[in-house]
Coordinates of C-alpha atoms in Angstrom, one line a residue:
S1 CA -0.2 -0.3 0.3
F2 CA 0.9 3.6 -0.6
Y3 CA -0.5 6.7 0.4
E4 CA -0.1 10.2 1.6
I5 CA -0.6 13.0 4.3
Y6 CA -1.2 16.8 2.3
C7 CA -2.2 18.9 4.3
N8 CA -3.2 16.7 7.0
K9 CA -5.6 14.5 4.8
L10 CA -5.2 11.4 3.5
F11 CA -5.0 10.1 -0.1
D12 CA -4.5 6.1 -1.8
L13 CA -1.7 6.8 -4.4
L14 CA -2.3 3.6 -5.8
N15 CA -6.6 4.0 -6.4
N16 CA -6.9 7.6 -7.8
K17 CA -6.1 9.5 -4.7
N18 CA -9.7 8.0 -2.8
V19 CA -8.8 10.5 -0.2
L20 CA -8.7 8.4 3.9
Q21 CA -9.5 7.5 7.1
A22 CA -7.2 7.0 10.0
R23 CA -9.6 5.3 12.7
E24 CA -7.9 3.4 15.5
D25 CA -9.5 0.1 16.6
G26 CA -10.5 -1.8 20.3
K27 CA -6.7 -2.9 20.8
G28 CA -5.4 0.6 20.0
H29 CA -3.8 -0.1 16.7
I30 CA -4.1 2.6 13.2
C31 CA -5.9 1.1 10.8
I32 CA -6.2 2.7 7.1
A33 CA -10.2 2.9 5.8
G34 CA -10.4 2.4 2.8
L35 CA -6.5 2.0 1.7
I36 CA -6.6 -1.1 -0.9
E37 CA -3.6 -3.2 -1.2
K38 CA -1.6 -4.3 -4.2
N39 CA 0.5 -8.0 -4.9
A40 CA 3.9 -7.6 -6.2
K41 CA 5.0 -10.5 -6.6
N42 CA 8.8 -10.3 -7.9
L43 CA 10.7 -6.7 -7.5
N44 CA 10.1 -5.4 -10.7
E45 CA 5.9 -5.6 -9.6
L46 CA 6.7 -4.0 -6.2
M47 CA 9.4 -1.0 -8.0
A48 CA 6.4 -0.8 -11.2
L49 CA 4.0 -0.2 -8.6
I50 CA 6.3 2.7 -6.6
D51 CA 6.4 4.5 -8.8
H52 CA 3.2 4.5 -10.2
G53 CA 2.3 6.2 -6.8
L54 CA 5.6 8.5 -6.7
S55 CA 3.9 9.3 -10.3
H56 CA 0.7 10.9 -8.3
R57 CA 2.5 12.2 -5.5
K58 CA 2.0 15.6 -4.9
A59 CA 4.6 18.0 -5.9
G60 CA 5.5 21.5 -6.9
I61 CA 8.1 24.0 -7.0
T62 CA 9.9 25.4 -5.1
G63 CA 12.7 28.2 -4.5
A64 CA 15.0 25.6 -2.8
N65 CA 13.6 22.5 -4.9
L66 CA 12.9 22.3 -9.0
D67 CA 10.9 19.7 -8.0
S68 CA 10.5 18.7 -3.6
S69 CA 7.4 16.6 -2.8
R70 CA 4.9 18.9 -0.3
S71 CA 3.4 15.6 1.1
H72 CA 4.8 13.0 3.9
A73 CA 4.6 9.4 2.0
I74 CA 4.2 6.0 3.4
L75 CA 4.6 3.7 1.4
Q76 CA 3.7 0.1 3.6
I77 CA 5.3 -3.9 2.1
A78 CA 3.1 -6.1 4.1
L79 CA 4.8 -9.8 3.8
K80 CA 2.4 -12.4 3.5
T81 CA 3.4 -17.2 4.1
V82 CA 2.3 -19.0 0.7
D83 CA -1.5 -19.5 2.7
K84 CA -1.8 -15.9 3.1
E85 CA -1.2 -15.8 6.7
P86 CA -0.1 -11.7 7.8
Y87 CA 3.9 -12.6 8.3
S88 CA 5.6 -8.7 8.8
K89 CA 5.3 -5.3 7.6
I90 CA 8.0 -2.6 6.8
S91 CA 6.5 0.6 6.6
F92 CA 8.8 3.7 4.3
I93 CA 9.1 6.8 5.7
D94 CA 9.1 10.2 3.9
L95 CA 8.5 12.9 6.1
A96 CA 9.5 15.7 3.4
G97 CA 11.6 18.4 4.7
S98 CA 11.0 21.1 6.8
E99 CA 11.0 24.4 5.0
R100 CA 12.3 28.5 6.3
A101 CA 9.8 31.1 4.5
V102 CA 13.2 31.8 2.9
D103 CA 12.9 28.9 1.3
T104 CA 9.9 29.3 -0.5
I105 CA 9.7 33.2 -1.4
D106 CA 10.0 33.0 -4.8
T107 CA 6.8 30.5 -4.7
T108 CA 3.0 30.5 -5.0
K109 CA 0.5 31.4 -2.2
Q110 CA -0.6 26.8 -2.4
N111 CA 3.3 26.4 -1.8
K112 CA 3.2 28.1 0.7
I113 CA 0.5 27.0 2.8
D114 CA 1.8 23.3 1.7
G115 CA 5.1 24.7 3.7
A116 CA 3.4 25.7 6.7
E117 CA 1.4 22.4 7.0
I118 CA 4.2 19.9 6.7
N119 CA 6.0 22.2 9.2
K120 CA 3.0 22.2 12.0
S121 CA 3.4 18.4 11.3
L122 CA 6.9 17.8 11.9
L123 CA 6.9 20.1 15.3
A124 CA 3.9 17.4 17.0
L125 CA 6.6 14.6 16.1
K126 CA 9.3 16.9 17.3
E127 CA 7.0 16.8 20.6
C128 CA 6.1 13.2 20.7
I129 CA 9.8 12.3 20.3
R130 CA 10.2 14.2 23.5
A131 CA 7.9 13.1 25.9
L132 CA 9.0 9.6 24.5
D133 CA 12.1 12.0 25.5
M134 CA 10.9 13.0 28.6
E135 CA 9.3 9.4 29.4
K136 CA 5.7 11.7 29.5
R137 CA 2.9 9.7 30.9
H138 CA 0.6 11.6 27.9
K139 CA 2.8 11.4 24.2
P140 CA 0.6 13.6 21.8
F141 CA -0.2 11.3 18.7
R142 CA -2.7 12.5 18.1
G143 CA -1.4 16.3 17.5
S144 CA -1.5 15.0 13.5
K145 CA -2.5 13.0 11.3
L146 CA 1.5 12.4 10.6
T147 CA 1.6 11.6 14.4
L148 CA -1.5 9.3 14.5
V149 CA 0.2 6.6 11.5
L150 CA 3.7 6.8 12.8
R151 CA 2.9 5.9 16.2
D152 CA 3.5 2.6 16.8
S153 CA 7.2 2.9 14.3
F154 CA 7.4 4.3 17.9
I155 CA 6.1 2.9 20.4
G156 CA 4.9 -0.8 19.1
D157 CA 6.8 -4.3 18.8
C158 CA 9.5 -3.3 15.8
Q159 CA 13.4 -1.6 14.6
T160 CA 12.8 1.4 13.7
L161 CA 15.6 3.3 11.6
M162 CA 16.3 7.3 10.5
I163 CA 17.4 7.9 7.7
A164 CA 18.9 12.1 8.0
N165 CA 19.5 14.2 4.5
I166 CA 21.7 16.4 4.9
S167 CA 24.3 18.6 2.7
P168 CA 27.5 19.4 2.8
C169 CA 27.0 23.1 1.7
L170 CA 27.8 26.4 3.8
S171 CA 24.0 27.5 3.3
C172 CA 22.6 24.0 4.3
S173 CA 24.2 24.1 8.1
L174 CA 21.2 25.6 9.9
H175 CA 19.4 22.7 8.4
T176 CA 22.2 20.3 8.3
L177 CA 22.6 20.9 11.9
N178 CA 19.3 20.4 13.5
T179 CA 18.5 17.5 11.1
L180 CA 21.5 15.9 13.4
R181 CA 20.1 16.9 16.1
Y182 CA 16.0 15.7 15.5
A183 CA 17.8 12.2 13.7
D184 CA 20.5 11.7 17.2
R185 CA 17.1 12.5 19.6
V186 CA 15.5 9.4 17.6
K187 CA 18.0 7.8 18.1
E188 CA 18.8 7.9 21.7
L189 CA 15.1 7.2 22.3
R190 CA 15.3 3.7 22.9
K191 CA 17.9 3.5 26.0
P192 CA 16.7 4.7 29.7
R193 CA 16.5 7.6 31.0
H194 CA 18.8 8.1 33.3
E195 CA 22.2 6.6 30.5
R196 CA 20.5 9.7 28.5
E197 CA 20.5 12.1 30.9
K198 CA 24.2 10.9 32.2
E199 CA 25.8 11.5 28.5
R200 CA 23.9 14.7 28.0
E201 CA 26.1 16.2 31.9
T202 CA 29.2 14.7 30.0
E203 CA 29.2 15.5 26.2

């Protein structure tokens, strides 16, 4: 399955961008109502589905990028046995980059609105990471559609890997530092809080 979160709404990238709903079941798991799954028996079929989904993803031109993604994208690969029984699931999430107003100065009003929505979702995710880091009882995963669908990646029975996209350019140094701090905070979440605080004291 492959869907995007654009302006806090969910759209199916493999089914004519049909609007989807994120709902919580009785066990506390997040289900995406209306999301379809396509069968892929080999790598070529899988890549064809990914290319199809990417071609329907919302994109635009900004002052920083000629082909800027304007949405968060979630690709989920459900692994099943030969008897069609669920075995495991792999989720790939493109968070989309945060944007400064200076980066979008030459773009349209809609692109600026899109950028503001992306930043709002990333801020909500940052608040969830902060709550996990401080071991608070309440984690605000309902703060946005992005954090709602990402909840299992942080508190479920899973292994999570974050890949940070950074640049060696001097003009991007602020973005690079913020991204590295963001990724480092996520990396430390699996450690007990007292170990994390001890490491910070020695830095």
